């Protein structure tokens, strides 16, 4: 088991008073906790926690082909495990109808894009796949474990007047503004199971023990959710071998995330 370095990221939409198990200063406005690759061993998949007190920017991530056409290593697909949602929490994923790109960007200029986003009321224990090219925005009141392609690549379309750069030209190439429906979206449930094993990464929800993990899984990352596993505390992440993953046992729940060979 190889523990991964944690990177603390402050964000304007972040939250103070983070649960002590994450090991951060409760006075600090934390938006994200990243788990970074160890020196000399790049990883294709990243896991991170997000803590929200305001809406994030309305944004999109390019797919692999679009990202590479703009000189990036890869695109960014992601999935969300909603670990906690306040009663009034929200997130936006997809649009309420198919929206042509020029209309979407015009709406971003005058702020009416907010009315085009499909705002939903997530619940604690939801699982949501957010494919590349999907217009989206997490809202306030959420604690989310996100598994994603390991690249920091976001095209901001609208940011509620915050003084941050927008990327309309890039977003115009990167987005398919349409309603979001994904067959894997749904509750995490009370039993261990593989949530997704896609083109870029896999994720398993583990209750007590891990389900069978695909033999092609590599660079498996372990994240204890509500109980430590060995020397690995809640809020930490470590690389484990396939053999270690199969033998894991916990009094609580944990997540496994892995890379999928190209």
CSV table of N, CA, C and O in Angstrom, one decimal, residues 67-155:
chain,number,residue,atom,x,y,z
A,67,UNK,N,-9.5,17.6,-26.9
A,67,UNK,CA,-8.3,18.1,-26.0
A,67,UNK,C,-7.0,17.9,-26.8
A,67,UNK,O,-6.2,18.8,-26.8
A,68,UNK,N,-6.8,16.8,-27.5
A,68,UNK,CA,-5.5,16.6,-28.2
A,68,UNK,C,-5.4,17.6,-29.4
A,68,UNK,O,-4.3,18.0,-29.7
A,69,UNK,N,-6.5,17.9,-30.0
A,69,UNK,CA,-6.5,18.9,-31.1
A,69,UNK,C,-6.0,20.3,-30.6
A,69,UNK,O,-5.5,21.1,-31.4
A,70,UNK,N,-6.2,20.5,-29.3
A,70,UNK,CA,-5.8,21.8,-28.7
A,70,UNK,C,-4.5,21.6,-27.9
A,70,UNK,O,-4.1,22.5,-27.1
A,71,UNK,N,-3.8,20.5,-28.1
A,71,UNK,CA,-2.4,20.4,-27.5
A,71,UNK,C,-2.4,19.8,-26.1
A,71,UNK,O,-1.3,19.7,-25.5
A,72,UNK,N,-3.5,19.2,-25.6
A,72,UNK,CA,-3.5,18.6,-24.3
A,72,UNK,C,-3.3,17.1,-24.4
A,72,UNK,O,-3.6,16.5,-25.5
A,73,UNK,N,-2.9,16.5,-23.3
A,73,UNK,CA,-2.6,15.1,-23.3
A,73,UNK,C,-3.8,14.2,-23.5
A,73,UNK,O,-3.8,13.2,-24.1
A,74,UNK,N,-4.9,14.6,-22.9
A,74,UNK,CA,-6.2,13.9,-22.9
A,74,UNK,C,-7.3,14.8,-22.5
A,74,UNK,O,-7.1,15.9,-22.1
A,75,UNK,N,-8.5,14.3,-22.7
A,75,UNK,CA,-9.7,15.0,-22.2
A,75,UNK,C,-10.0,14.7,-20.7
A,75,UNK,O,-9.1,14.1,-20.0
A,76,UNK,N,-11.2,15.0,-20.3
A,76,UNK,CA,-11.5,14.8,-18.9
A,76,UNK,C,-13.0,14.3,-18.8
A,76,UNK,O,-13.9,15.0,-19.0
A,77,UNK,N,-13.1,13.0,-18.5
A,77,UNK,CA,-14.4,12.4,-18.1
A,77,UNK,C,-14.3,12.2,-16.6
A,77,UNK,O,-13.3,12.0,-16.0
A,78,UNK,N,-15.5,12.3,-16.0
A,78,UNK,CA,-15.5,12.1,-14.5
A,78,UNK,C,-16.8,11.5,-14.0
A,78,UNK,O,-17.8,11.3,-14.8
A,79,UNK,N,-16.8,11.0,-12.8
A,79,UNK,CA,-17.9,10.5,-12.1
A,79,UNK,C,-18.0,11.0,-10.7
A,79,UNK,O,-16.9,11.2,-10.1
A,80,UNK,N,-19.2,11.2,-10.2
A,80,UNK,CA,-19.4,11.8,-8.8
A,80,UNK,C,-20.1,10.8,-7.9
A,80,UNK,O,-21.1,10.2,-8.3
A,81,UNK,N,-19.5,10.6,-6.7
A,81,UNK,CA,-20.2,9.9,-5.6
A,81,UNK,C,-20.6,10.9,-4.6
A,81,UNK,O,-19.7,11.6,-4.1
A,82,UNK,N,-21.9,11.1,-4.4
A,82,UNK,CA,-22.4,12.1,-3.5
A,82,UNK,C,-22.4,11.6,-2.1
A,82,UNK,O,-23.2,10.8,-1.7
A,83,UNK,N,-21.3,12.0,-1.3
A,83,UNK,CA,-21.2,11.5,0.0
A,83,UNK,C,-22.1,12.2,1.0
A,83,UNK,O,-22.4,11.6,2.0
A,84,UNK,N,-22.4,13.4,0.7
A,84,UNK,CA,-23.3,14.1,1.6
A,84,UNK,C,-24.0,15.2,0.8
A,84,UNK,O,-23.3,15.9,0.0
A,85,UNK,N,-25.3,15.4,0.9
A,85,UNK,CA,-26.0,16.5,0.3
A,85,UNK,C,-27.0,17.1,1.3
A,85,UNK,O,-27.8,16.4,1.9
A,86,UNK,N,-26.9,18.4,1.5
A,86,UNK,CA,-27.8,19.1,2.3
A,86,UNK,C,-29.2,19.1,1.7
A,86,UNK,O,-29.3,18.8,0.5
A,87,UNK,N,-30.2,19.3,2.5
A,87,UNK,CA,-31.6,19.2,1.9
A,87,UNK,C,-31.8,20.1,0.7
A,87,UNK,O,-32.6,19.8,-0.2
A,88,UNK,N,-31.2,21.3,0.7
A,88,UNK,CA,-31.3,22.2,-0.4
A,88,UNK,C,-30.2,22.1,-1.4
A,88,UNK,O,-30.1,23.0,-2.2
A,89,UNK,N,-29.4,21.1,-1.4
A,89,UNK,CA,-28.2,21.0,-2.3
A,89,UNK,C,-28.8,20.8,-3.7
A,89,UNK,O,-29.9,20.4,-4.0
A,90,UNK,N,-27.9,21.2,-4.7
A,90,UNK,CA,-28.3,21.2,-6.1
A,90,UNK,C,-27.0,20.9,-6.9
A,90,UNK,O,-25.9,21.1,-6.5
A,91,UNK,N,-27.3,20.4,-8.1
A,91,UNK,CA,-26.2,20.3,-9.1
A,91,UNK,C,-26.9,20.4,-10.5
A,91,UNK,O,-28.1,20.1,-10.6
A,92,UNK,N,-26.1,20.9,-11.4
A,92,UNK,CA,-26.6,21.1,-12.8
A,92,UNK,C,-25.9,20.1,-13.7
A,92,UNK,O,-24.6,20.1,-13.6
A,93,UNK,N,-26.6,19.3,-14.5
A,93,UNK,CA,-25.9,18.4,-15.4
A,93,UNK,C,-26.8,18.3,-16.7
A,93,UNK,O,-27.9,18.0,-16.6
A,94,UNK,N,-26.2,18.7,-17.8
A,94,UNK,CA,-26.9,18.8,-19.0
A,94,UNK,C,-27.8,20.0,-19.1
A,94,UNK,O,-27.8,20.8,-18.1
A,95,UNK,N,-28.5,20.2,-20.2
A,95,UNK,CA,-29.4,21.3,-20.4
A,95,UNK,C,-30.8,20.8,-20.4
A,95,UNK,O,-31.0,19.6,-20.7
A,96,UNK,N,-31.7,21.7,-20.3
A,96,UNK,CA,-33.2,21.3,-20.2
A,96,UNK,C,-33.7,20.9,-21.6
A,96,UNK,O,-34.7,20.2,-21.7
A,97,UNK,N,-32.9,21.2,-22.6
A,97,UNK,CA,-33.3,20.9,-24.0
A,97,UNK,C,-32.0,21.0,-24.8
A,97,UNK,O,-31.0,21.6,-24.4
A,98,UNK,N,-31.9,20.4,-26.0
A,98,UNK,CA,-30.8,20.6,-26.8
A,98,UNK,C,-30.6,22.1,-27.2
A,98,UNK,O,-31.5,22.8,-27.5
A,99,UNK,N,-29.4,22.6,-27.0
A,99,UNK,CA,-29.1,24.0,-27.2
A,99,UNK,C,-27.9,24.2,-28.1
A,99,UNK,O,-26.8,23.7,-27.9
A,100,UNK,N,-28.2,24.9,-29.3
A,100,UNK,CA,-27.0,25.1,-30.2
A,100,UNK,C,-25.9,25.9,-29.5
A,100,UNK,O,-26.2,26.7,-28.6
A,101,UNK,N,-24.7,25.6,-29.9
A,101,UNK,CA,-23.6,26.3,-29.2
A,101,UNK,C,-23.6,27.8,-29.2
A,101,UNK,O,-23.3,28.4,-28.2
A,102,UNK,N,-24.0,28.4,-30.4
A,102,UNK,CA,-24.1,29.8,-30.4
A,102,UNK,C,-25.1,30.4,-29.4
A,102,UNK,O,-24.9,31.4,-28.8
A,103,UNK,N,-26.2,29.7,-29.3
A,103,UNK,CA,-27.2,30.1,-28.3
A,103,UNK,C,-26.7,30.0,-26.9
A,103,UNK,O,-26.9,30.8,-26.0
A,104,UNK,N,-26.0,28.9,-26.6
A,104,UNK,CA,-25.5,28.7,-25.3
A,104,UNK,C,-24.5,29.8,-24.9
A,104,UNK,O,-24.5,30.3,-23.8
A,105,UNK,N,-23.6,30.1,-25.8
A,105,UNK,CA,-22.6,31.2,-25.5
A,105,UNK,C,-23.2,32.5,-25.4
A,105,UNK,O,-22.8,33.4,-24.6
A,106,UNK,N,-24.2,32.8,-26.2
A,106,UNK,CA,-25.0,34.1,-26.1
A,106,UNK,C,-25.6,34.2,-24.7
A,106,UNK,O,-25.6,35.2,-24.1
A,107,UNK,N,-26.2,33.0,-24.3
A,107,UNK,CA,-26.8,33.0,-23.0
A,107,UNK,C,-25.8,33.2,-21.8
A,107,UNK,O,-26.1,33.7,-20.8
A,108,UNK,N,-24.6,32.7,-22.1
A,108,UNK,CA,-23.5,32.9,-21.1
A,108,UNK,C,-23.2,34.3,-21.0
A,108,UNK,O,-22.9,34.8,-19.9
A,109,UNK,N,-23.3,35.1,-22.0
A,109,UNK,CA,-22.9,36.5,-22.0
A,109,UNK,C,-23.9,37.3,-21.3
A,109,UNK,O,-23.6,38.3,-20.6
A,110,UNK,N,-25.2,36.9,-21.3
A,110,UNK,CA,-26.2,37.7,-20.6
A,110,UNK,C,-26.7,37.1,-19.3
A,110,UNK,O,-27.6,37.6,-18.7
A,111,UNK,N,-26.2,35.9,-18.9
A,111,UNK,CA,-26.5,35.3,-17.7
A,111,UNK,C,-27.7,34.4,-17.8
A,111,UNK,O,-28.0,33.6,-16.8
A,112,UNK,N,-28.4,34.3,-18.9
A,112,UNK,CA,-29.6,33.5,-19.0
A,112,UNK,C,-29.3,32.0,-19.1
A,112,UNK,O,-30.2,31.1,-19.1
A,113,UNK,N,-28.0,31.7,-19.3
A,113,UNK,CA,-27.5,30.3,-19.3
A,113,UNK,C,-28.0,29.5,-18.1
A,113,UNK,O,-28.2,28.3,-18.1
A,114,UNK,N,-28.1,30.2,-17.0
A,114,UNK,CA,-28.6,29.6,-15.7
A,114,UNK,C,-29.9,28.9,-15.9
A,114,UNK,O,-30.2,27.8,-15.4
A,115,UNK,N,-30.8,29.5,-16.7
A,115,UNK,CA,-32.1,28.9,-17.0
A,115,UNK,C,-32.1,27.8,-18.0
A,115,UNK,O,-33.1,27.0,-18.1
A,116,UNK,N,-31.0,27.6,-18.7
A,116,UNK,CA,-30.9,26.5,-19.6
A,116,UNK,C,-30.3,25.2,-19.0
A,116,UNK,O,-30.4,24.1,-19.5
A,117,UNK,N,-29.7,25.3,-17.8
A,117,UNK,CA,-29.1,24.2,-17.1
A,117,UNK,C,-30.2,23.3,-16.4
A,117,UNK,O,-31.1,23.9,-15.8
A,118,UNK,N,-30.0,22.0,-16.4
A,118,UNK,CA,-30.9,21.1,-15.7
A,118,UNK,C,-30.5,21.0,-14.3
A,118,UNK,O,-29.6,20.2,-14.0
A,119,UNK,N,-31.0,21.8,-13.4
A,119,UNK,CA,-30.7,21.8,-12.0
A,119,UNK,C,-31.5,20.7,-11.3
A,119,UNK,O,-32.7,20.6,-11.4
A,120,UNK,N,-30.8,19.9,-10.5
A,120,UNK,CA,-31.4,18.7,-9.9
A,120,UNK,C,-31.1,18.8,-8.4
A,120,UNK,O,-30.2,19.5,-7.9
A,121,UNK,N,-31.9,18.0,-7.6
A,121,UNK,CA,-31.7,17.9,-6.2
A,121,UNK,C,-31.0,16.5,-5.9
A,121,UNK,O,-31.7,15.5,-5.8
A,122,UNK,N,-29.7,16.5,-5.8
A,122,UNK,CA,-29.0,15.2,-5.5
A,122,UNK,C,-29.3,14.8,-4.1
A,122,UNK,O,-29.6,15.6,-3.2
A,123,UNK,N,-29.1,13.5,-3.8
A,123,UNK,CA,-29.3,13.0,-2.5
A,123,UNK,C,-28.0,12.3,-2.0
A,123,UNK,O,-27.3,11.8,-2.9
A,124,UNK,N,-27.8,12.3,-0.7
A,124,UNK,CA,-26.6,11.5,-0.2
A,124,UNK,C,-26.8,10.0,-0.7
A,124,UNK,O,-27.8,9.4,-0.6
A,125,UNK,N,-25.6,9.5,-1.3
A,125,UNK,CA,-25.6,8.2,-1.8
A,125,UNK,C,-25.9,8.1,-3.3
A,125,UNK,O,-26.0,7.0,-3.8
A,126,UNK,N,-26.0,9.2,-4.0
A,126,UNK,CA,-26.2,9.2,-5.5
A,126,UNK,C,-24.9,8.9,-6.2
A,126,UNK,O,-23.8,9.4,-5.7
A,127,UNK,N,-24.9,8.3,-7.3
A,127,UNK,CA,-23.8,8.1,-8.2
A,127,UNK,C,-24.2,8.7,-9.6
A,127,UNK,O,-25.3,8.4,-10.1
A,128,UNK,N,-23.3,9.6,-10.1
A,128,UNK,CA,-23.6,10.3,-11.4
A,128,UNK,C,-22.4,10.2,-12.3
A,128,UNK,O,-21.3,10.6,-11.8
A,129,UNK,N,-22.6,9.8,-13.5
A,129,UNK,CA,-21.5,9.8,-14.5
A,129,UNK,C,-21.6,11.1,-15.2
A,129,UNK,O,-22.7,11.5,-15.7
A,130,UNK,N,-20.5,11.8,-15.4
A,130,UNK,CA,-20.4,13.1,-16.1
A,130,UNK,C,-19.5,13.0,-17.3
A,130,UNK,O,-18.3,13.2,-17.2
A,131,UNK,N,-20.0,12.5,-18.4
A,131,UNK,CA,-19.1,12.3,-19.6
A,131,UNK,C,-18.5,13.6,-20.0
A,131,UNK,O,-19.1,14.7,-19.8
A,132,UNK,N,-17.3,13.5,-20.7
A,132,UNK,CA,-16.8,14.7,-21.4
A,132,UNK,C,-17.8,15.2,-22.3
A,132,UNK,O,-18.7,14.5,-22.8
A,133,UNK,N,-17.8,16.6,-22.5
A,133,UNK,CA,-18.6,17.3,-23.4
A,133,UNK,C,-20.0,17.7,-22.8
A,133,UNK,O,-20.8,18.3,-23.4
A,134,UNK,N,-20.2,17.3,-21.5
A,134,UNK,CA,-21.4,17.6,-20.8
A,134,UNK,C,-21.3,18.9,-20.1
A,134,UNK,O,-20.4,19.1,-19.3
A,135,UNK,N,-22.2,19.8,-20.4
A,135,UNK,CA,-22.3,21.1,-19.6
A,135,UNK,C,-22.8,20.8,-18.2
A,135,UNK,O,-23.8,20.1,-18.0
A,136,UNK,N,-22.1,21.3,-17.2
A,136,UNK,CA,-22.5,21.0,-15.8
A,136,UNK,C,-22.0,22.0,-14.8
A,136,UNK,O,-21.2,22.9,-15.2
A,137,UNK,N,-22.5,21.9,-13.6
A,137,UNK,CA,-22.0,22.7,-12.5
A,137,UNK,C,-22.5,22.1,-11.2
A,137,UNK,O,-23.7,21.9,-11.0
A,138,UNK,N,-21.6,21.8,-10.3
A,138,UNK,CA,-22.0,21.4,-9.0
A,138,UNK,C,-22.5,22.6,-8.3
A,138,UNK,O,-22.1,23.8,-8.5
A,139,UNK,N,-23.5,22.4,-7.4
A,139,UNK,CA,-24.1,23.5,-6.6
A,139,UNK,C,-23.6,23.5,-5.2
A,139,UNK,O,-22.7,22.7,-4.8
A,140,UNK,N,-24.3,24.3,-4.3
A,140,UNK,CA,-23.9,24.4,-2.9
A,140,UNK,C,-24.4,23.2,-2.1
A,140,UNK,O,-25.3,22.4,-2.6
A,141,UNK,N,-23.8,23.0,-1.0
A,141,UNK,CA,-24.3,22.0,0.0
A,141,UNK,C,-23.9,20.6,-0.3
A,141,UNK,O,-24.6,19.6,0.2
A,142,UNK,N,-22.7,20.4,-1.0
A,142,UNK,CA,-22.3,19.0,-1.3
A,142,UNK,C,-21.0,18.6,-0.8
A,142,UNK,O,-20.0,19.5,-0.8
A,143,UNK,N,-20.8,17.4,-0.5
A,143,UNK,CA,-19.5,16.7,-0.3
A,143,UNK,C,-19.5,15.6,-1.4
A,143,UNK,O,-20.3,14.7,-1.3
A,144,UNK,N,-18.5,15.7,-2.3
A,144,UNK,CA,-18.5,14.8,-3.4
A,144,UNK,C,-17.1,14.1,-3.5
A,144,UNK,O,-16.1,14.8,-3.4
A,145,UNK,N,-17.1,12.8,-3.8
A,145,UNK,CA,-15.9,12.2,-4.2
A,145,UNK,C,-15.9,12.1,-5.7
A,145,UNK,O,-16.8,11.4,-6.3
A,146,UNK,N,-15.0,12.7,-6.4
A,146,UNK,CA,-14.9,12.7,-7.8
A,146,UNK,C,-13.8,11.8,-8.3
A,146,UNK,O,-12.7,11.9,-7.8
A,147,UNK,N,-14.1,11.0,-9.3
A,147,UNK,CA,-13.0,10.2,-10.0
A,147,UNK,C,-13.0,10.7,-11.4
A,147,UNK,O,-14.0,10.8,-12.1
A,148,UNK,N,-11.8,11.0,-11.9
A,148,UNK,CA,-11.7,11.6,-13.2
A,148,UNK,C,-10.4,11.2,-13.9
A,148,UNK,O,-9.5,10.7,-13.3
A,149,UNK,N,-10.4,11.5,-15.2
A,149,UNK,CA,-9.1,11.4,-15.9
A,149,UNK,C,-8.1,12.4,-15.3
A,149,UNK,O,-8.5,13.5,-14.9
A,150,UNK,N,-6.9,12.0,-15.2
A,150,UNK,CA,-5.9,12.8,-14.4
A,150,UNK,C,-5.4,14.0,-15.2
A,150,UNK,O,-4.2,14.0,-15.6
A,151,UNK,N,-6.2,15.0,-15.3
A,151,UNK,CA,-5.8,16.2,-16.0
A,151,UNK,C,-6.7,17.4,-15.5
A,151,UNK,O,-7.8,17.2,-15.2
A,152,UNK,N,-6.0,18.5,-15.3
A,152,UNK,CA,-6.8,19.7,-14.8
A,152,UNK,C,-7.1,20.5,-16.0
A,152,UNK,O,-6.4,21.4,-16.5
A,153,UNK,N,-8.3,20.2,-16.6
A,153,UNK,CA,-8.7,20.8,-17.9
A,153,UNK,C,-10.2,21.1,-17.9
A,153,UNK,O,-11.0,20.3,-18.0
A,154,UNK,N,-10.5,22.4,-17.6
A,154,UNK,CA,-11.8,22.9,-17.5
A,154,UNK,C,-12.1,24.1,-18.4
A,154,UNK,O,-11.2,25.0,-18.3
A,155,UNK,N,-13.1,24.1,-19.1
A,155,UNK,CA,-13.5,25.3,-19.9
A,155,UNK,C,-14.7,26.0,-19.2
A,155,UNK,O,-15.8,25.4,-19.2
